[in-house]
Coordinates of C-alpha atoms in Angstrom, one line a residue:
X191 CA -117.7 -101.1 -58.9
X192 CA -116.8 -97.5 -58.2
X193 CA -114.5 -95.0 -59.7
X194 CA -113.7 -91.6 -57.5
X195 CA -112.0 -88.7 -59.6
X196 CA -110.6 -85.8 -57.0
X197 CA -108.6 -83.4 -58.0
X198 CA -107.6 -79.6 -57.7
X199 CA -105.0 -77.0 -56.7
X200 CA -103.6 -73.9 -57.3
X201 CA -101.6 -70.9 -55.4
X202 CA -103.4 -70.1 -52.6
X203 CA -102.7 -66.9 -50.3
X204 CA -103.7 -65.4 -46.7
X205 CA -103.0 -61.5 -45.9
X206 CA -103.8 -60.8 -42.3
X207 CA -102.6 -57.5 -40.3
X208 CA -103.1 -56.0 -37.3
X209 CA -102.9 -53.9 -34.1
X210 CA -103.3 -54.2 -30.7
X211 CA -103.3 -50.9 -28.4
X212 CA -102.5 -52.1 -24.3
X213 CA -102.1 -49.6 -21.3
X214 CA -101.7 -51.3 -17.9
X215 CA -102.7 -48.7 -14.8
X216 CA -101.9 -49.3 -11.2
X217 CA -105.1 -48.5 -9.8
X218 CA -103.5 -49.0 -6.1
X219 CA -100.7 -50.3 -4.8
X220 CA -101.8 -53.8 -5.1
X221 CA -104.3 -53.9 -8.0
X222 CA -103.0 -53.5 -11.6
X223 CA -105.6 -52.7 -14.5
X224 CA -104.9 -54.2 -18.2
X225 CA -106.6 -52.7 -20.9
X226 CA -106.0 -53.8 -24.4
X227 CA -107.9 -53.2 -27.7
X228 CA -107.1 -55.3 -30.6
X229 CA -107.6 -54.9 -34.5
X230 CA -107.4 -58.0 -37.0
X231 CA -108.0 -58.0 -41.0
X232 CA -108.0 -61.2 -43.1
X233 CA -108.3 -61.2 -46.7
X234 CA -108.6 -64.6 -48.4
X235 CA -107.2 -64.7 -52.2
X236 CA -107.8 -67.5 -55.2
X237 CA -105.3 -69.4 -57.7
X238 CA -106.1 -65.7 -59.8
X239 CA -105.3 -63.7 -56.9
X240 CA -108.6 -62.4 -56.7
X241 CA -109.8 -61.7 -53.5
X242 CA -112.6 -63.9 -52.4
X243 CA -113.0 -63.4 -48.7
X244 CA -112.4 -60.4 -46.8
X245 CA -112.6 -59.7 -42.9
X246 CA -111.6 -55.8 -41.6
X247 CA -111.9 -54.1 -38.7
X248 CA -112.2 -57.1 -36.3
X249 CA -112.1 -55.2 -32.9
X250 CA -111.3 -57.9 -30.4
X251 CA -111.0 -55.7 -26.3
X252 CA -108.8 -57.8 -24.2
X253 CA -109.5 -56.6 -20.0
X254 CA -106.9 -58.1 -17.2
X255 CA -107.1 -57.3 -13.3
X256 CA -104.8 -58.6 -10.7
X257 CA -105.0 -58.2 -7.3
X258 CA -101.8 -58.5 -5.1
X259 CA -104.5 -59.3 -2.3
X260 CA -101.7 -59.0 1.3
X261 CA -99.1 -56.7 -0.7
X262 CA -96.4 -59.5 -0.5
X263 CA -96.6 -61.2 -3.6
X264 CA -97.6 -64.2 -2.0
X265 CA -101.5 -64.4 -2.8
X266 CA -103.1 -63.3 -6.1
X267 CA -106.6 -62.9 -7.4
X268 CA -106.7 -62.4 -11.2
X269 CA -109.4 -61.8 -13.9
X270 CA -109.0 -61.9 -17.6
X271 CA -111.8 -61.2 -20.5
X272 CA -110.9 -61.5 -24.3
X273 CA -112.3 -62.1 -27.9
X274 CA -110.0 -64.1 -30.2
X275 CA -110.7 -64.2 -33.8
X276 CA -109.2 -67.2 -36.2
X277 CA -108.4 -66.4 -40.1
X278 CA -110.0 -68.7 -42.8
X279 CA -106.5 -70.8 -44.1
X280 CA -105.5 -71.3 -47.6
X281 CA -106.7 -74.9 -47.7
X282 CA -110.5 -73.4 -47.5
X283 CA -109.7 -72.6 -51.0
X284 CA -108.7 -75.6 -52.9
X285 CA -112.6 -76.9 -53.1
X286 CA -114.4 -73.6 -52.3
X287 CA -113.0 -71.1 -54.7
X288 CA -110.8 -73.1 -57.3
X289 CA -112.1 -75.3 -59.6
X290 CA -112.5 -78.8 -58.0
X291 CA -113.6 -82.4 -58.9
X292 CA -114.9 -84.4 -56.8
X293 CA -117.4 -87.4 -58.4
X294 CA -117.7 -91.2 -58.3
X295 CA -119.3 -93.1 -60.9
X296 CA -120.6 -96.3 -61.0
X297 CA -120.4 -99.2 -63.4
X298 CA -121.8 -103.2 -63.6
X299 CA -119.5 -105.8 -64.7
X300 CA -120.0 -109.4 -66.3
X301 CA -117.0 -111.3 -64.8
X302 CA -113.2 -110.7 -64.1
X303 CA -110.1 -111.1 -66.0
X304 CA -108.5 -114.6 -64.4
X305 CA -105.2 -113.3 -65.9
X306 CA -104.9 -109.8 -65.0
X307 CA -107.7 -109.5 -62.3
X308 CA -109.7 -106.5 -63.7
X309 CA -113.5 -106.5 -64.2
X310 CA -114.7 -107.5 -68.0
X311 CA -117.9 -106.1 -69.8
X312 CA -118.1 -103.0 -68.1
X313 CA -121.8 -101.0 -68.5
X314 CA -121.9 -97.1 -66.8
X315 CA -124.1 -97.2 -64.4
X316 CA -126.8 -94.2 -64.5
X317 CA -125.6 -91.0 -65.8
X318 CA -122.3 -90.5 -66.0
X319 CA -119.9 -89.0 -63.2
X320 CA -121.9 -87.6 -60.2
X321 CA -120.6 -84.9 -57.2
X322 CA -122.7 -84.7 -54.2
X323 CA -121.7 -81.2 -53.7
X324 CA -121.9 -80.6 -57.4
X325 CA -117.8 -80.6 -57.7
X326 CA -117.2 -80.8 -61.5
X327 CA -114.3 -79.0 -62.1
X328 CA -115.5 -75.8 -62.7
X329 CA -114.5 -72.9 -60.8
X330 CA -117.4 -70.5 -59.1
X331 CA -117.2 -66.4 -59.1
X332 CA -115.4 -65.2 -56.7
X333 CA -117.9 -63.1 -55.5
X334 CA -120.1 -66.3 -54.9
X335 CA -118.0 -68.2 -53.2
X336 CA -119.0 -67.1 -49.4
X337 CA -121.9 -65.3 -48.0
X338 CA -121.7 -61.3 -47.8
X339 CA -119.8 -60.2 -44.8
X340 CA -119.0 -63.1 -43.7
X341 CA -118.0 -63.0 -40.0
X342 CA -114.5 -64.7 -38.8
X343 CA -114.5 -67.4 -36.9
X344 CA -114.0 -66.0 -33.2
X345 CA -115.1 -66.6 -29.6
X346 CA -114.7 -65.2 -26.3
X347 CA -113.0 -65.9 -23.1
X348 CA -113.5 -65.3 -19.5
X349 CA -110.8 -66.6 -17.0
X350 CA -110.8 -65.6 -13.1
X351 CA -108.4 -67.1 -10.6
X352 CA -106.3 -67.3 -7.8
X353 CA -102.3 -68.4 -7.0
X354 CA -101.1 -68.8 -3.1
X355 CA -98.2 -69.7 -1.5
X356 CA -97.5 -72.3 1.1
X357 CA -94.4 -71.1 3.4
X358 CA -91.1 -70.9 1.2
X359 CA -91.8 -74.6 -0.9
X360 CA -94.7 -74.5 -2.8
X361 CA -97.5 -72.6 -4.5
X362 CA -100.9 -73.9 -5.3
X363 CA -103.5 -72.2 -7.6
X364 CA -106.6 -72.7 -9.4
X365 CA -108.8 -71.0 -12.3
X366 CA -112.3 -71.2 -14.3
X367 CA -112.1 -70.8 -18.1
X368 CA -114.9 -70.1 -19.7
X369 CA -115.0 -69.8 -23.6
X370 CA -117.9 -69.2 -25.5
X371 CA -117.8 -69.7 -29.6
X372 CA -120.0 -66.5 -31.3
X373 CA -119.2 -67.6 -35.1
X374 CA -118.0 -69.7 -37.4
X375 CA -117.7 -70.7 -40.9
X376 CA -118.5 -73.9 -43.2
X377 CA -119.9 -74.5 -46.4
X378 CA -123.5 -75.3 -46.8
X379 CA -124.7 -77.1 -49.7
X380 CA -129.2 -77.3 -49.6
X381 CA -130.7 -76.7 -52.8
X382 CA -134.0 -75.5 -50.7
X383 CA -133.8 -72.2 -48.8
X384 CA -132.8 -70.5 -52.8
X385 CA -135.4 -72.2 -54.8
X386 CA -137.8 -71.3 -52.1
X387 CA -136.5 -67.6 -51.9
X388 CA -137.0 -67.8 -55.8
X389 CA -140.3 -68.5 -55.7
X390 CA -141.4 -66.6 -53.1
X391 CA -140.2 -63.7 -55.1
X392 CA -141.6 -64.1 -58.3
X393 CA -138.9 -65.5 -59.9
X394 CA -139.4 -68.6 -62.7
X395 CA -139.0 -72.2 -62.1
X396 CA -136.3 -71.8 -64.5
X397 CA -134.6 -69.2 -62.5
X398 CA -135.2 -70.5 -59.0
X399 CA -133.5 -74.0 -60.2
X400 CA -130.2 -72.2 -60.7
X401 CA -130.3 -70.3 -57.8
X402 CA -131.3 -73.5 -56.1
X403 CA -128.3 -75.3 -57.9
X404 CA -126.1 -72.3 -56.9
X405 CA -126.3 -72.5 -53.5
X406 CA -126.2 -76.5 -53.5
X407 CA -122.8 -76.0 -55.2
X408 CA -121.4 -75.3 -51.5
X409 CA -121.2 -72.1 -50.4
X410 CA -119.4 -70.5 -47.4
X411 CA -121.9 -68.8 -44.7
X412 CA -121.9 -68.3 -40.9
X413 CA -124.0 -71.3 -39.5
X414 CA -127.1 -70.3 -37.3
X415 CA -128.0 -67.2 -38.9
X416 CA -129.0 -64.8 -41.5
X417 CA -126.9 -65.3 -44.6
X418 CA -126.6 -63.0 -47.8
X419 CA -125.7 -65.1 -51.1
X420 CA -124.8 -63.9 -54.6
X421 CA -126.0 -66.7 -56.7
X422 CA -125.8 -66.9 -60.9
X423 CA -129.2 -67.4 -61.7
X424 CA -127.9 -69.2 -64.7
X425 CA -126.8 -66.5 -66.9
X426 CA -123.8 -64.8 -65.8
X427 CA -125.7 -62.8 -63.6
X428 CA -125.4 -63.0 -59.5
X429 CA -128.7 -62.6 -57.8
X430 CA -128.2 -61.1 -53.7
X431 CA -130.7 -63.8 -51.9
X432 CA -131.0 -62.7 -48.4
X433 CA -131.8 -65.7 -46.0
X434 CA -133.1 -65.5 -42.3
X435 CA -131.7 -67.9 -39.7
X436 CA -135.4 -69.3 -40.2
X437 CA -135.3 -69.7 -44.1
X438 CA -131.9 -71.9 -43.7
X439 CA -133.6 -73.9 -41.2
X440 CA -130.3 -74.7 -39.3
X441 CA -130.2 -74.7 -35.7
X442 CA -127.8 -71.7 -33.7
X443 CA -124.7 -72.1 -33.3
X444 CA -123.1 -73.5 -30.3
X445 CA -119.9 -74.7 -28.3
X446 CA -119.2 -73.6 -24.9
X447 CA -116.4 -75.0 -23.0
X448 CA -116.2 -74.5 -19.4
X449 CA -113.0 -75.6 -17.3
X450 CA -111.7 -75.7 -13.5
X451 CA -107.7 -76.2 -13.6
X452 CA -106.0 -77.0 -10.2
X453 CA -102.3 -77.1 -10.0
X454 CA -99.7 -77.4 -6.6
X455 CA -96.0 -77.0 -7.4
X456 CA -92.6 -77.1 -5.9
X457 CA -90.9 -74.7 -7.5
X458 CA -86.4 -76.2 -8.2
X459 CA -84.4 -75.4 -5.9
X460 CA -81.5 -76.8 -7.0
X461 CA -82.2 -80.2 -6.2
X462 CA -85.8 -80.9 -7.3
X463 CA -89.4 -79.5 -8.7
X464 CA -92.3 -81.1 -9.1
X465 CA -95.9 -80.0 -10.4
X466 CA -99.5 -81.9 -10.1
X467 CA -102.4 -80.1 -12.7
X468 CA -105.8 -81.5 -12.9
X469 CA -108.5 -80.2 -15.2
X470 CA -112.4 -80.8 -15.1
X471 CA -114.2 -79.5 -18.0
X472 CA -117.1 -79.6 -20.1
X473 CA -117.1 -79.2 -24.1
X474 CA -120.6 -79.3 -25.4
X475 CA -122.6 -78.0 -28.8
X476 CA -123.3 -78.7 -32.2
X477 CA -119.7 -77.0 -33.5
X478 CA -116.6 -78.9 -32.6
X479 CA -114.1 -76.0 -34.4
X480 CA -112.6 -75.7 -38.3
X481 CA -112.9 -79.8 -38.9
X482 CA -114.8 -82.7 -37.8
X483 CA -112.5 -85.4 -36.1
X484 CA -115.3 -87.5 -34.9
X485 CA -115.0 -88.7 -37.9
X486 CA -111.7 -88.3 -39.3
X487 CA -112.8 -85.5 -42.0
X488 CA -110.0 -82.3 -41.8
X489 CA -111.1 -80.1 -44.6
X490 CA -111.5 -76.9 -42.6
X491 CA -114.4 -74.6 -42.5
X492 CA -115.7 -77.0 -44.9
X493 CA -117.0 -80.3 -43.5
X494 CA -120.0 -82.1 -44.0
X495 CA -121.7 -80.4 -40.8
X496 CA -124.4 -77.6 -42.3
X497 CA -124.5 -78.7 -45.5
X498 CA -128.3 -79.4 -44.7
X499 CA -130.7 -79.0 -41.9
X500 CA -131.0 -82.8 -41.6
X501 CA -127.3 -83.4 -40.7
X502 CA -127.8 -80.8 -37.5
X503 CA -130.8 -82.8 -36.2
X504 CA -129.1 -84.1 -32.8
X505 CA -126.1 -82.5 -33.1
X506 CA -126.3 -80.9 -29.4
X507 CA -124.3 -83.0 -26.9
X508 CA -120.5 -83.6 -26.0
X509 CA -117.9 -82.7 -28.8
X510 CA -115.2 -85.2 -29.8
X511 CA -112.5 -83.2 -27.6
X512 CA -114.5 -83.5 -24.3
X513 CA -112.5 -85.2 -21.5
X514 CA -113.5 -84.8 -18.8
X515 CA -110.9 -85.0 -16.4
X516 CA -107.1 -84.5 -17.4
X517 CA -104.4 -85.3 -14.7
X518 CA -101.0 -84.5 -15.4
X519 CA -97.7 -84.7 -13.0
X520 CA -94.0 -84.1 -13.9
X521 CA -90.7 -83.1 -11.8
X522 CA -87.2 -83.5 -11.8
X523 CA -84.5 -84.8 -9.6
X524 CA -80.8 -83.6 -9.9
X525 CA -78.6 -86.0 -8.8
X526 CA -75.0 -84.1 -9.4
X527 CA -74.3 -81.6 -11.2
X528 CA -74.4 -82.9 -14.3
X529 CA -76.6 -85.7 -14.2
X530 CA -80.8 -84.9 -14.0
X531 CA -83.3 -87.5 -14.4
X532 CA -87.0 -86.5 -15.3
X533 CA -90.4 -87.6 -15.3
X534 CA -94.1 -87.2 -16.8
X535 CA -97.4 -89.2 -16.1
X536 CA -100.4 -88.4 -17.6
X537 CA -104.1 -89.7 -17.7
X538 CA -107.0 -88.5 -19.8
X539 CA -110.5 -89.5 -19.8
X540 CA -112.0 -91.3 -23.1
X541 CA -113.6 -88.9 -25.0
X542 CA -117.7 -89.7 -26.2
X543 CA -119.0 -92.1 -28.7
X544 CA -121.1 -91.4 -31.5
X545 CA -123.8 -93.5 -33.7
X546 CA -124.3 -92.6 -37.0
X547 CA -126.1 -93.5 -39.8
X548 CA -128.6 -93.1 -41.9
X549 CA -131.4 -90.3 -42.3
X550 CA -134.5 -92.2 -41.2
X551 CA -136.6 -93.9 -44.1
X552 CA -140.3 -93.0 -42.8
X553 CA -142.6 -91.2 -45.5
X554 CA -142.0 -87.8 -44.6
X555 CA -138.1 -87.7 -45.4
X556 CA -138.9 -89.1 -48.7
X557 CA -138.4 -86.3 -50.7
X558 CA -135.3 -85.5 -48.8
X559 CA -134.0 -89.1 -48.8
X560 CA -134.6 -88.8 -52.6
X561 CA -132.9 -85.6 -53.3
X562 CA -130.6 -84.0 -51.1
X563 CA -129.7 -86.9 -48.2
X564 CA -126.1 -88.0 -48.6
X565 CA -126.2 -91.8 -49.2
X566 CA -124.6 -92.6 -46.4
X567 CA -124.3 -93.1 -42.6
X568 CA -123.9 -89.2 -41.9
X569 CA -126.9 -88.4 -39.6
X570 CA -126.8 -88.7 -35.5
X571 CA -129.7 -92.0 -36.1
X572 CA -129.2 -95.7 -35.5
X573 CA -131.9 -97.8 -36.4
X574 CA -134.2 -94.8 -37.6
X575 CA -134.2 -93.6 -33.9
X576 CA -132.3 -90.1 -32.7
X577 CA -129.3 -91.0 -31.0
X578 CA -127.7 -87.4 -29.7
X579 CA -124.0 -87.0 -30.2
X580 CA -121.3 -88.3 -27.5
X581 CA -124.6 -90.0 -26.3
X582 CA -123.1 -93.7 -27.6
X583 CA -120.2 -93.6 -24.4
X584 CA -116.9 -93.6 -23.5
X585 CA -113.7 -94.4 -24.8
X586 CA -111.3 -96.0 -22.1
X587 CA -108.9 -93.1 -20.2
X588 CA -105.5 -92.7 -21.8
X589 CA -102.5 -93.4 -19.8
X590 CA -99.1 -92.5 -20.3
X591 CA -95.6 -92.3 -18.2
X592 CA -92.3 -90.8 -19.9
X593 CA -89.2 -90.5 -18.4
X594 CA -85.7 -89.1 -19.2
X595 CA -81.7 -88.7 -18.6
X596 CA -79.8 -86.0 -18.8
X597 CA -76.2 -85.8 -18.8
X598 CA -74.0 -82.2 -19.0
X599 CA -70.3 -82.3 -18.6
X600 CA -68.7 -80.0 -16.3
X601 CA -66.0 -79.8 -19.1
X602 CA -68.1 -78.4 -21.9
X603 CA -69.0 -75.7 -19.1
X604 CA -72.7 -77.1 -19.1
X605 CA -73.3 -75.9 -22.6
X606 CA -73.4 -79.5 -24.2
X607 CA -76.4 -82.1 -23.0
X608 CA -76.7 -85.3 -24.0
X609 CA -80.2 -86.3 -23.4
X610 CA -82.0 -89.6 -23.4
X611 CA -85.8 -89.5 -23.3
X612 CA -88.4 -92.5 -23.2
X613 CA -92.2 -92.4 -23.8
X614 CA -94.7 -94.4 -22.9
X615 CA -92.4 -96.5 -21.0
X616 CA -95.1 -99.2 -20.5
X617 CA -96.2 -99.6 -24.0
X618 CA -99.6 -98.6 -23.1
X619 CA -102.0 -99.6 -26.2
X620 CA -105.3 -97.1 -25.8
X621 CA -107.6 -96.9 -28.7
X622 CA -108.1 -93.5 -29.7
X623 CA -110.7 -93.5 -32.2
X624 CA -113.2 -96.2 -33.5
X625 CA -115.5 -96.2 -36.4
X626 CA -118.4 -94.5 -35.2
X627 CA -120.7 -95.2 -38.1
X628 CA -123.8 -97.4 -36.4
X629 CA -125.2 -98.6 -40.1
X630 CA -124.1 -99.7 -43.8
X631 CA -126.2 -99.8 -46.9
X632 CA -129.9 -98.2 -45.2
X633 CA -131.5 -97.5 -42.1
X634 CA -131.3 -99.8 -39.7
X635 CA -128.9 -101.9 -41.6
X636 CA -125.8 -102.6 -39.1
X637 CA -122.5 -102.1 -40.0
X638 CA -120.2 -105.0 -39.3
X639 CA -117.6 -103.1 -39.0
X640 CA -119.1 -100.6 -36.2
X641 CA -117.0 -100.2 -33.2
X642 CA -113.7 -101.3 -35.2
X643 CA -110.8 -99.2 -33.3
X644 CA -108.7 -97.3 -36.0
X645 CA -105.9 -95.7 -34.0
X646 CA -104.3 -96.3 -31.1
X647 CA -101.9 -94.1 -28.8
X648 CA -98.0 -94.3 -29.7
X649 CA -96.1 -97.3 -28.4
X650 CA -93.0 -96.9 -26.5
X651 CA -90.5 -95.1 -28.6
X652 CA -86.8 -93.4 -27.7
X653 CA -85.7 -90.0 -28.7
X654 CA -81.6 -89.9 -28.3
X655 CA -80.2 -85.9 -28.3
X656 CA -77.8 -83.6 -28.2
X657 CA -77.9 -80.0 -27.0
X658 CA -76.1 -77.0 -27.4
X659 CA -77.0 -73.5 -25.6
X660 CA -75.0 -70.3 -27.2

């Protein structure tokens, strides 16, 4: 048996400013130039208010161009280039810079109570309480928490398009996204790269076991390269141990999402509008964002990915948000002036399938297996043998139809709606997300309980309303 002690909190805070500059410039009659220039600061405070995180002078340039292409409104080519930057949130800071506990310890028993139901004769197992990331309750230095300068997470954008008209009724359009992630931020908890630095650098075993232990305690960095750490070498004292992408040993950073959206639409004209989108696109990397969904964990910037090399190994492939093709129509029909009826149909593409489990068992992760490998099935193997992310398949395509009533009295002078709205009006039961963990108890040891779906989309449910418009 198993006891698990978590607990922490505290009043957290976020400061973020900014500026953003914009001049647009009619370069002709029928091309318009935007130019924009962003600036963004975040500063990241502890339960002491003491600073612990700081990003300034984040210059993001924003560049637009449309082209009015026959003067008449009626076809347009566009263009648009950006960097986006994301703050760190608060919830960052309840495990990496207050003091946290996280441990499980483990006990034998001789029997159970046939009264009460509780285990009798228990013996501790090993010794005493242990955290896999070393979360005991104490709280670090502020100044240790994160990697010097650490960059925000941001990335860049690239969009170029077109819009056209067809006669009077309708306009069709379609555009390429491509966005391109340059840096993020986790926690990485390896023992390794600061004993080794230690060493290296004439440091003793004494001293390069606490920096080691320092930088195992979790610390923020930017994943896939060069990372500045102040570690306590064990006395009070923080040690600067610089680390190239090389010395971390974790691979480069990568998500790139590329998308084509087509959309025609019939703009209302009093009677009806209707609208048809489509998107094909590609997510694919190592990096899904702040949090891991594949497998449910939501602790942002601070998941299990790059807490060691080891978990990275296969990590290249199709991110849990990948769906490949999105279709999407929806319109509206007025049948008098105060009744309108509505109507949305949707269908999404399963997104990929992972196997997890266990770091292989062969004699050269040994050591590692020993040490640092989280006893569990957190690794992209099955069966000691690689098995890529999203490389497992599909999940079935989502599908989904809502529809709606509207009713607005002429004597409330179209102020007041009553509305009556139903979704998923054929109960459609699609699983959502499975257990994606391949293996239970060691390598190659399958999990009975791999494959087990563990959310479904929404059943059919009603939404009655009323509406009021000033």
């Amino acid at each position: 048996m198993s006891q698990l002690k978590y607990a922490n909190g505290g009043t957290f805070s976020v400061k973020q400013w900014g500026y953003y500059l914009e001049d647009r410039w009619q370069v002709t009659d029928n091309v318009l130039l935007s130019l924009g220039l962003r600036n963004e600061n975040f500063e990241n405070y502890n339960a002491d208010n003491v600073l612990y995180v700081e990003q300034k002078d984040q210059w993001a340039p924003r560049l637009g161009l449309s082209w009015d292409v026959l003067g008449d409104s009626s076809f347009k080519l566009f263009a648009n280039a950006g960097r986006y930057h994301l703050a760190m949130p608060n919830n960052v800071a309840l495990r990496g810079a207050a003091g946290s506990l996280y441990t499980n310890e483990y006990f034998a028993f001789t029997g159970i109570d046939p009264v009460s139901g509780e285990p009798t004769g228990i013996t501790p197992l090993g010794d005493g309480p242990y955290s896999t990331n070393r979360e005991y309750g104490q709280a670090p230095d502020p100044a240790s928490v994160a990697a010097k300068g650490l960059e925000s997470h941001y990335q860049d954008e690239i969009v170029v398009g077109f819009e056209n008209t067809i006669g009077d009724t309708f306009t069709y359009g379609a555009r390429y996204v491509y966005r391109r992630l340059q840096s993020a931020i986790d926690d990485m908890c390896d023992y390794r790269p600061a004993y080794n630095w230690a060493i290296d650098n004439g440091y003793s075993e004494e001293v390069a076991d606490n920096l080691g232990n320092a930088l195992a305690n979790c610390r923020l960095f930017n994943p896939g390269e060069a990372n500045t750490f102040q570690l306590d070498d064990g006395t009070g004292t923080l040690v600067e141990v610089a680390l190239s992408k090389e010395q971390l040993g974790f691979p480069e950073l990568k998500r790139n999402y590329q998308g084509l959206d087509m959309f025609i639409e019939r703009p209302f004209d009093g009677t009806w509008f209707g609208r048809i989108d489509y998107t094909l696109s590609k997510n694919y990397g190592n990096a899904e964002g702040q949090v891991k969904s594949d497998i449910g964990q939501t602790d942002v910037s601070q998941t299990q990915d790059w807490d060691h090399p080891e978990l990275m190994e296969n990590a290249n492939g199709y991110l849990p948000n990948d769906r490949r093709h999105y279709i999407k129509a929806f319109g509206a029909y007025q049948i008098t002036d105060e009744w309108r009826v509505s109507a949305t149909a949707s269908l999404a593409s399963g997104r990929p399938k992972n196997c997890m489990g266990y770091y292989p068992d062969t004699p050269e992760n040994e050591e590692f297996n020993a040490l640092y490998a989280y006893g569990g099935p957190y690794y992209f193997y099955c069966n000691n043998q690689p098995t890529p992310r999203g490389s497992a398949g599909r999940l079935p395509w989502s599908k989904n139809l809502d529809v709606g009533v509207a009713y607005r009295p002429e004597f409330a002078g179209s102020r007041l709606e009553f509305g009556v709205d139903i979704f998923n009006v054929f109960n459609s039961q699609t699983e959502q997300n499975r257990i994606e963990y391949g293996e239970n108890g060691g390598p190659g040891v399958p999990y009975n309980q791999a494959g087990r779906v563990v959310s479904y989309t929404l059943p059919r449910y009603a939404r009655f309303s009323i509406r009021w418009d000033l």
